[in-house]
Amino acid sequence: MADKLPSDWTLDDYQYQARKSAVYPKEGLAMGISYVTLGLAGEAGEFANQVKKVLRDDAGKLTADRRAKLILELGDVLWYCAMAADELEIDLGNVAAQNIKKLQTRTEKGTLQGSGEGR
Ligand SMILES: [Mg+2]
Protein backbone atom coordinates (compact mmCIF):
# COMPACT_ATOMS: atom_id res chain seq x y z
CA MET A 1 0.00 0.00 0.00
CA ALA A 2 1.26 3.43 -0.88
CA ASP A 3 2.43 5.57 2.02
CA LYS A 4 1.11 8.74 0.46
CA LEU A 5 -2.36 9.05 -0.95
CA PRO A 6 -3.48 11.86 -3.25
CA SER A 7 -4.32 14.97 -1.23
CA ASP A 8 -6.84 16.05 -3.83
CA TRP A 9 -9.23 13.20 -3.21
CA THR A 10 -12.86 14.13 -2.94
CA LEU A 11 -15.18 12.55 -0.41
CA ASP A 12 -16.69 10.58 -3.28
CA ASP A 13 -13.23 9.24 -4.18
CA TYR A 14 -12.77 8.20 -0.57
CA GLN A 15 -16.18 6.54 -0.51
CA TYR A 16 -15.33 4.58 -3.65
CA GLN A 17 -12.07 3.33 -2.19
CA ALA A 18 -13.60 2.60 1.24
CA ARG A 19 -16.28 0.49 -0.42
CA LYS A 20 -13.59 -1.96 -1.53
CA SER A 21 -12.98 -2.97 2.08
CA ALA A 22 -16.64 -3.18 3.06
CA VAL A 23 -17.04 -6.73 4.32
CA TYR A 24 -20.11 -7.01 6.51
CA PRO A 25 -23.51 -8.68 6.45
CA LYS A 26 -25.94 -6.90 4.18
CA GLU A 27 -28.63 -9.53 3.88
CA GLY A 28 -32.03 -9.04 5.40
CA LEU A 29 -34.12 -6.04 6.19
CA ALA A 30 -31.99 -3.14 7.39
CA MET A 31 -28.99 -5.43 8.09
CA GLY A 32 -26.51 -3.21 6.28
CA ILE A 33 -27.59 0.07 7.85
CA SER A 34 -27.79 -1.60 11.26
CA TYR A 35 -24.27 -2.95 10.95
CA VAL A 36 -22.71 0.33 9.87
CA THR A 37 -24.63 2.27 12.53
CA LEU A 38 -23.22 0.03 15.25
CA GLY A 39 -19.77 0.35 13.72
CA LEU A 40 -20.05 4.14 13.52
CA ALA A 41 -21.11 4.37 17.17
CA GLY A 42 -18.29 2.02 18.15
CA GLU A 43 -15.63 3.99 16.33
CA ALA A 44 -16.97 7.29 17.71
CA GLY A 45 -16.57 5.67 21.12
CA GLU A 46 -12.98 4.70 20.32
CA PHE A 47 -12.29 8.31 19.34
CA ALA A 48 -13.87 9.53 22.57
CA ASN A 49 -11.82 7.02 24.55
CA GLN A 50 -8.61 8.43 23.10
CA VAL A 51 -9.73 11.91 24.16
CA LYS A 52 -10.44 10.52 27.63
CA LYS A 53 -6.87 9.23 27.72
CA VAL A 54 -5.60 12.73 26.96
CA LEU A 55 -7.18 13.74 30.26
CA ARG A 56 -6.29 10.60 32.21
CA ASP A 57 -2.83 9.72 30.91
CA ASP A 58 -1.45 12.81 29.19
CA ALA A 59 -2.17 15.53 31.75
CA GLY A 60 -4.62 17.18 29.37
CA LYS A 61 -1.97 17.77 26.71
CA LEU A 62 -2.35 16.47 23.17
CA THR A 63 0.83 14.49 22.54
CA ALA A 64 2.01 13.55 19.06
CA ASP A 65 1.31 9.89 19.81
CA ARG A 66 -2.22 10.61 21.03
CA ARG A 67 -2.87 12.87 18.04
CA ALA A 68 -1.80 10.05 15.71
CA LYS A 69 -4.17 7.65 17.48
CA LEU A 70 -7.01 10.16 17.27
CA ILE A 71 -6.42 10.61 13.56
CA LEU A 72 -6.58 6.83 13.05
CA GLU A 73 -9.86 6.62 14.96
CA LEU A 74 -11.25 9.59 13.03
CA GLY A 75 -10.45 7.69 9.85
CA ASP A 76 -12.39 4.72 11.19
CA VAL A 77 -15.35 7.03 11.84
CA LEU A 78 -15.04 8.37 8.29
CA TRP A 79 -15.04 4.82 6.89
CA TYR A 80 -18.33 4.06 8.61
CA CYS A 81 -19.77 7.40 7.46
CA ALA A 82 -18.89 6.41 3.90
CA MET A 83 -20.52 3.02 4.32
CA ALA A 84 -23.61 4.57 5.91
CA ALA A 85 -23.85 6.81 2.85
CA ASP A 86 -23.51 3.71 0.68
CA GLU A 87 -26.34 2.04 2.55
CA LEU A 88 -28.48 5.13 1.94
CA GLU A 89 -27.42 5.08 -1.72
CA ILE A 90 -25.96 8.58 -1.72
CA ASP A 91 -22.50 9.93 -2.45
CA LEU A 92 -20.60 11.04 0.63
CA GLY A 93 -19.87 14.34 -1.11
CA ASN A 94 -23.61 14.91 -1.48
CA VAL A 95 -24.08 14.26 2.25
CA ALA A 96 -21.34 16.80 2.99
CA ALA A 97 -22.90 19.35 0.62
CA GLN A 98 -26.34 18.94 2.19
CA ASN A 99 -24.83 19.38 5.65
CA ILE A 100 -23.03 22.59 4.65
CA LYS A 101 -26.23 23.91 3.07
CA LYS A 102 -28.12 23.19 6.32
CA LEU A 103 -25.46 25.00 8.34
CA GLN A 104 -25.44 27.96 5.95
CA THR A 105 -29.23 28.25 6.28
CA ARG A 106 -28.96 28.18 10.06
CA THR A 107 -26.24 30.82 9.95
CA GLU A 108 -28.43 33.03 7.75
CA LYS A 109 -31.40 32.54 10.10
CA GLY A 110 -29.25 33.04 13.19
CA THR A 111 -30.21 29.61 14.51
CA LEU A 112 -26.83 27.89 14.68
CA GLN A 113 -27.24 27.62 18.42
CA GLY A 114 -30.23 25.92 19.92
CA SER A 115 -31.67 22.49 19.31
CA GLY A 116 -34.00 20.65 16.99
CA GLU A 117 -33.60 19.64 13.38
CA GLY A 118 -36.22 22.11 12.16
CA ARG A 119 -34.16 25.21 12.97
MG1 LIG B 1 -10.99 2.18 15.54
mmCIF file of C-alpha atoms and ligand atoms in Angstrom:
data_model
loop_
_atom_site.group_PDB
_atom_site.id
_atom_site.type_symbol
_atom_site.label_atom_id
_atom_site.label_comp_id
_atom_site.label_asym_id
_atom_site.label_seq_id
_atom_site.Cartn_x
_atom_site.Cartn_y
_atom_site.Cartn_z
ATOM 1 C CA MET A 1 0.000 0.000 0.000
ATOM 2 C CA ALA A 2 1.264 3.431 -0.882
ATOM 3 C CA ASP A 3 2.432 5.570 2.019
ATOM 4 C CA LYS A 4 1.110 8.736 0.463
ATOM 5 C CA LEU A 5 -2.363 9.048 -0.953
ATOM 6 C CA PRO A 6 -3.481 11.864 -3.248
ATOM 7 C CA SER A 7 -4.323 14.966 -1.233
ATOM 8 C CA ASP A 8 -6.843 16.055 -3.832
ATOM 9 C CA TRP A 9 -9.231 13.197 -3.210
ATOM 10 C CA THR A 10 -12.861 14.134 -2.936
ATOM 11 C CA LEU A 11 -15.183 12.549 -0.406
ATOM 12 C CA ASP A 12 -16.690 10.578 -3.282
ATOM 13 C CA ASP A 13 -13.228 9.244 -4.180
ATOM 14 C CA TYR A 14 -12.775 8.202 -0.571
ATOM 15 C CA GLN A 15 -16.184 6.535 -0.507
ATOM 16 C CA TYR A 16 -15.331 4.581 -3.655
ATOM 17 C CA GLN A 17 -12.073 3.331 -2.193
ATOM 18 C CA ALA A 18 -13.596 2.599 1.237
ATOM 19 C CA ARG A 19 -16.280 0.494 -0.420
ATOM 20 C CA LYS A 20 -13.589 -1.960 -1.535
ATOM 21 C CA SER A 21 -12.979 -2.969 2.082
ATOM 22 C CA ALA A 22 -16.637 -3.182 3.059
ATOM 23 C CA VAL A 23 -17.043 -6.731 4.322
ATOM 24 C CA TYR A 24 -20.106 -7.008 6.507
ATOM 25 C CA PRO A 25 -23.508 -8.683 6.451
ATOM 26 C CA LYS A 26 -25.935 -6.899 4.182
ATOM 27 C CA GLU A 27 -28.635 -9.530 3.878
ATOM 28 C CA GLY A 28 -32.030 -9.041 5.405
ATOM 29 C CA LEU A 29 -34.123 -6.041 6.195
ATOM 30 C CA ALA A 30 -31.986 -3.137 7.390
ATOM 31 C CA MET A 31 -28.988 -5.425 8.095
ATOM 32 C CA GLY A 32 -26.510 -3.207 6.280
ATOM 33 C CA ILE A 33 -27.586 0.074 7.853
ATOM 34 C CA SER A 34 -27.794 -1.596 11.265
ATOM 35 C CA TYR A 35 -24.268 -2.952 10.954
ATOM 36 C CA VAL A 36 -22.709 0.335 9.871
ATOM 37 C CA THR A 37 -24.633 2.272 12.528
ATOM 38 C CA LEU A 38 -23.224 0.035 15.253
ATOM 39 C CA GLY A 39 -19.767 0.349 13.724
ATOM 40 C CA LEU A 40 -20.051 4.139 13.524
ATOM 41 C CA ALA A 41 -21.107 4.373 17.167
ATOM 42 C CA GLY A 42 -18.288 2.015 18.153
ATOM 43 C CA GLU A 43 -15.628 3.994 16.335
ATOM 44 C CA ALA A 44 -16.973 7.285 17.714
ATOM 45 C CA GLY A 45 -16.575 5.673 21.121
ATOM 46 C CA GLU A 46 -12.985 4.700 20.323
ATOM 47 C CA PHE A 47 -12.293 8.310 19.338
ATOM 48 C CA ALA A 48 -13.866 9.533 22.570
ATOM 49 C CA ASN A 49 -11.824 7.015 24.547
ATOM 50 C CA GLN A 50 -8.607 8.431 23.105
ATOM 51 C CA VAL A 51 -9.733 11.915 24.157
ATOM 52 C CA LYS A 52 -10.442 10.524 27.626
ATOM 53 C CA LYS A 53 -6.867 9.228 27.723
ATOM 54 C CA VAL A 54 -5.601 12.726 26.961
ATOM 55 C CA LEU A 55 -7.184 13.742 30.257
ATOM 56 C CA ARG A 56 -6.293 10.605 32.208
ATOM 57 C CA ASP A 57 -2.831 9.724 30.909
ATOM 58 C CA ASP A 58 -1.452 12.805 29.187
ATOM 59 C CA ALA A 59 -2.172 15.535 31.753
ATOM 60 C CA GLY A 60 -4.617 17.184 29.367
ATOM 61 C CA LYS A 61 -1.970 17.765 26.714
ATOM 62 C CA LEU A 62 -2.352 16.474 23.174
ATOM 63 C CA THR A 63 0.828 14.488 22.538
ATOM 64 C CA ALA A 64 2.015 13.548 19.060
ATOM 65 C CA ASP A 65 1.309 9.888 19.806
ATOM 66 C CA ARG A 66 -2.221 10.610 21.030
ATOM 67 C CA ARG A 67 -2.867 12.874 18.036
ATOM 68 C CA ALA A 68 -1.802 10.052 15.710
ATOM 69 C CA LYS A 69 -4.171 7.645 17.475
ATOM 70 C CA LEU A 70 -7.015 10.159 17.274
ATOM 71 C CA ILE A 71 -6.425 10.608 13.558
ATOM 72 C CA LEU A 72 -6.584 6.833 13.048
ATOM 73 C CA GLU A 73 -9.861 6.620 14.959
ATOM 74 C CA LEU A 74 -11.254 9.587 13.033
ATOM 75 C CA GLY A 75 -10.450 7.690 9.854
ATOM 76 C CA ASP A 76 -12.387 4.717 11.194
ATOM 77 C CA VAL A 77 -15.349 7.027 11.845
ATOM 78 C CA LEU A 78 -15.039 8.367 8.292
ATOM 79 C CA TRP A 79 -15.044 4.815 6.890
ATOM 80 C CA TYR A 80 -18.335 4.058 8.614
ATOM 81 C CA CYS A 81 -19.767 7.400 7.461
ATOM 82 C CA ALA A 82 -18.888 6.410 3.899
ATOM 83 C CA MET A 83 -20.522 3.016 4.319
ATOM 84 C CA ALA A 84 -23.609 4.573 5.909
ATOM 85 C CA ALA A 85 -23.854 6.811 2.848
ATOM 86 C CA ASP A 86 -23.514 3.706 0.684
ATOM 87 C CA GLU A 87 -26.344 2.036 2.549
ATOM 88 C CA LEU A 88 -28.477 5.132 1.939
ATOM 89 C CA GLU A 89 -27.422 5.079 -1.723
ATOM 90 C CA ILE A 90 -25.960 8.578 -1.719
ATOM 91 C CA ASP A 91 -22.500 9.929 -2.452
ATOM 92 C CA LEU A 92 -20.602 11.039 0.626
ATOM 93 C CA GLY A 93 -19.866 14.340 -1.106
ATOM 94 C CA ASN A 94 -23.606 14.907 -1.476
ATOM 95 C CA VAL A 95 -24.081 14.262 2.254
ATOM 96 C CA ALA A 96 -21.344 16.804 2.987
ATOM 97 C CA ALA A 97 -22.897 19.346 0.615
ATOM 98 C CA GLN A 98 -26.340 18.943 2.194
ATOM 99 C CA ASN A 99 -24.831 19.382 5.648
ATOM 100 C CA ILE A 100 -23.033 22.588 4.649
ATOM 101 C CA LYS A 101 -26.229 23.907 3.066
ATOM 102 C CA LYS A 102 -28.122 23.195 6.319
ATOM 103 C CA LEU A 103 -25.458 24.998 8.339
ATOM 104 C CA GLN A 104 -25.442 27.961 5.953
ATOM 105 C CA THR A 105 -29.225 28.250 6.278
ATOM 106 C CA ARG A 106 -28.962 28.178 10.059
ATOM 107 C CA THR A 107 -26.244 30.817 9.946
ATOM 108 C CA GLU A 108 -28.427 33.033 7.748
ATOM 109 C CA LYS A 109 -31.398 32.537 10.101
ATOM 110 C CA GLY A 110 -29.254 33.038 13.193
ATOM 111 C CA THR A 111 -30.215 29.606 14.509
ATOM 112 C CA LEU A 112 -26.834 27.892 14.677
ATOM 113 C CA GLN A 113 -27.241 27.622 18.418
ATOM 114 C CA GLY A 114 -30.226 25.916 19.918
ATOM 115 C CA SER A 115 -31.667 22.490 19.314
ATOM 116 C CA GLY A 116 -33.997 20.647 16.990
ATOM 117 C CA GLU A 117 -33.605 19.638 13.377
ATOM 118 C CA GLY A 118 -36.221 22.106 12.158
ATOM 119 C CA ARG A 119 -34.163 25.208 12.972
HETATM 120 MG MG MG B 1 -10.994 2.179 15.539
#
